Amino acid sequence: VRIENRSDKPRRLSLTYALKPVLSDHGDSSQTSLATRVQPELRGVSMVNTYHPDFPQTQAYLLTNESNSSYSG
């Protein structure tokens, strides 16, 4: 995505990304079983569902090439 300010007025832009990971075959019901961890050295967040019997070590990552100012979730 490329955004260009075509006016003479300075602008500030915030970008928010929402993620709803599914790390099981149960969709929404697995949300309470997910553990997340901020990993600054990777510039991202890792997620794991340690309660799923078939994939106890499977991880998912959300990474960025920008510095992150905040996380929630």
PDB file of C-alpha atoms in Angstrom:
ATOM      1  CA  VAL A   1       0.000   0.000   0.000  1.00  0.00           C
ATOM      2  CA  ARG A   2       1.336   3.395  -0.902  1.00  0.00           C
ATOM      3  CA  ILE A   3      -0.228   6.568   0.474  1.00  0.00           C
ATOM      4  CA  GLU A   4       0.699  10.025  -0.749  1.00  0.00           C
ATOM      5  CA  ASN A   5      -0.152  13.341   0.889  1.00  0.00           C
ATOM      6  CA  ARG A   6      -1.023  15.617  -2.006  1.00  0.00           C
ATOM      7  CA  SER A   7      -1.819  18.638   0.146  1.00  0.00           C
ATOM      8  CA  ASP A   8       0.528  21.203   1.657  1.00  0.00           C
ATOM      9  CA  LYS A   9      -0.698  20.390   5.154  1.00  0.00           C
ATOM     10  CA  PRO A  10       1.421  17.904   7.144  1.00  0.00           C
ATOM     11  CA  ARG A  11      -0.472  14.743   8.070  1.00  0.00           C
ATOM     12  CA  ARG A  12       0.057  11.950  10.602  1.00  0.00           C
ATOM     13  CA  LEU A  13      -1.064   8.428   9.897  1.00  0.00           C
ATOM     14  CA  SER A  14      -1.631   5.517  12.252  1.00  0.00           C
ATOM     15  CA  LEU A  15      -2.026   1.996  11.000  1.00  0.00           C
ATOM     16  CA  THR A  16      -3.806  -0.693  12.981  1.00  0.00           C
ATOM     17  CA  TYR A  17      -3.777  -4.375  12.150  1.00  0.00           C
ATOM     18  CA  ALA A  18      -6.156  -6.879  13.699  1.00  0.00           C
ATOM     19  CA  LEU A  19      -5.455 -10.588  13.629  1.00  0.00           C
ATOM     20  CA  LYS A  20      -7.665 -13.466  14.675  1.00  0.00           C
ATOM     21  CA  PRO A  21      -5.422 -16.536  14.631  1.00  0.00           C
ATOM     22  CA  VAL A  22      -6.886 -20.029  14.425  1.00  0.00           C
ATOM     23  CA  LEU A  23      -4.411 -22.682  15.523  1.00  0.00           C
ATOM     24  CA  SER A  24      -6.743 -25.650  15.703  1.00  0.00           C
ATOM     25  CA  ASP A  25      -9.640 -27.238  13.890  1.00  0.00           C
ATOM     26  CA  HIS A  26     -12.174 -25.670  16.280  1.00  0.00           C
ATOM     27  CA  GLY A  27     -12.064 -22.032  15.125  1.00  0.00           C
ATOM     28  CA  ASP A  28     -13.479 -19.586  17.656  1.00  0.00           C
ATOM     29  CA  SER A  29     -13.468 -22.062  20.529  1.00  0.00           C
ATOM     30  CA  SER A  30      -9.651 -22.236  20.409  1.00  0.00           C
ATOM     31  CA  GLN A  31      -9.167 -18.528  21.134  1.00  0.00           C
ATOM     32  CA  THR A  32      -8.936 -19.074  24.901  1.00  0.00           C
ATOM     33  CA  SER A  33      -6.207 -21.699  24.373  1.00  0.00           C
ATOM     34  CA  LEU A  34      -3.788 -19.442  22.507  1.00  0.00           C
ATOM     35  CA  ALA A  35      -0.699 -18.072  24.189  1.00  0.00           C
ATOM     36  CA  THR A  36       0.939 -15.008  22.639  1.00  0.00           C
ATOM     37  CA  ARG A  37       4.382 -13.558  23.214  1.00  0.00           C
ATOM     38  CA  VAL A  38       5.857 -10.281  22.008  1.00  0.00           C
ATOM     39  CA  GLN A  39       9.247 -10.924  20.407  1.00  0.00           C
ATOM     40  CA  PRO A  40      11.006  -7.570  19.904  1.00  0.00           C
ATOM     41  CA  GLU A  41      14.066  -9.204  18.329  1.00  0.00           C
ATOM     42  CA  LEU A  42      11.785 -10.512  15.547  1.00  0.00           C
ATOM     43  CA  ARG A  43       9.690  -7.331  15.446  1.00  0.00           C
ATOM     44  CA  GLY A  44       6.572  -9.347  16.002  1.00  0.00           C
ATOM     45  CA  VAL A  45       4.361 -11.632  18.007  1.00  0.00           C
ATOM     46  CA  SER A  46       4.358 -15.416  18.241  1.00  0.00           C
ATOM     47  CA  MET A  47       1.298 -17.524  18.981  1.00  0.00           C
ATOM     48  CA  VAL A  48       0.977 -21.136  20.088  1.00  0.00           C
ATOM     49  CA  ASN A  49      -1.921 -23.416  21.067  1.00  0.00           C
ATOM     50  CA  THR A  50      -0.356 -25.725  23.648  1.00  0.00           C
ATOM     51  CA  TYR A  51      -3.695 -27.408  24.391  1.00  0.00           C
ATOM     52  CA  HIS A  52      -4.287 -28.885  20.944  1.00  0.00           C
ATOM     53  CA  PRO A  53      -3.252 -32.568  21.133  1.00  0.00           C
ATOM     54  CA  ASP A  54      -2.275 -32.875  17.451  1.00  0.00           C
ATOM     55  CA  PHE A  55      -0.134 -29.722  17.199  1.00  0.00           C
ATOM     56  CA  PRO A  56       1.315 -28.923  20.631  1.00  0.00           C
ATOM     57  CA  GLN A  57       4.488 -27.294  19.276  1.00  0.00           C
ATOM     58  CA  THR A  58       3.045 -25.528  16.203  1.00  0.00           C
ATOM     59  CA  GLN A  59       3.626 -21.774  16.236  1.00  0.00           C
ATOM     60  CA  ALA A  60       2.368 -18.874  14.153  1.00  0.00           C
ATOM     61  CA  TYR A  61       4.099 -15.516  13.768  1.00  0.00           C
ATOM     62  CA  LEU A  62       3.021 -12.007  12.871  1.00  0.00           C
ATOM     63  CA  LEU A  63       6.090 -10.007  11.852  1.00  0.00           C
ATOM     64  CA  THR A  64       6.630  -6.501  10.522  1.00  0.00           C
ATOM     65  CA  ASN A  65       9.479  -4.540   9.010  1.00  0.00           C
ATOM     66  CA  GLU A  66       8.523  -1.476  11.062  1.00  0.00           C
ATOM     67  CA  SER A  67       9.109  -0.644  14.711  1.00  0.00           C
ATOM     68  CA  ASN A  68       6.061  -1.435  16.822  1.00  0.00           C
ATOM     69  CA  SER A  69       4.910   1.195  19.273  1.00  0.00           C
ATOM     70  CA  SER A  70       2.340  -0.966  21.060  1.00  0.00           C
ATOM     71  CA  TYR A  71       0.715  -4.366  21.286  1.00  0.00           C
ATOM     72  CA  SER A  72      -2.561  -5.501  22.797  1.00  0.00           C
ATOM     73  CA  GLY A  73      -4.312  -8.793  23.093  1.00  0.00           C
TER      74      GLY A  73
END
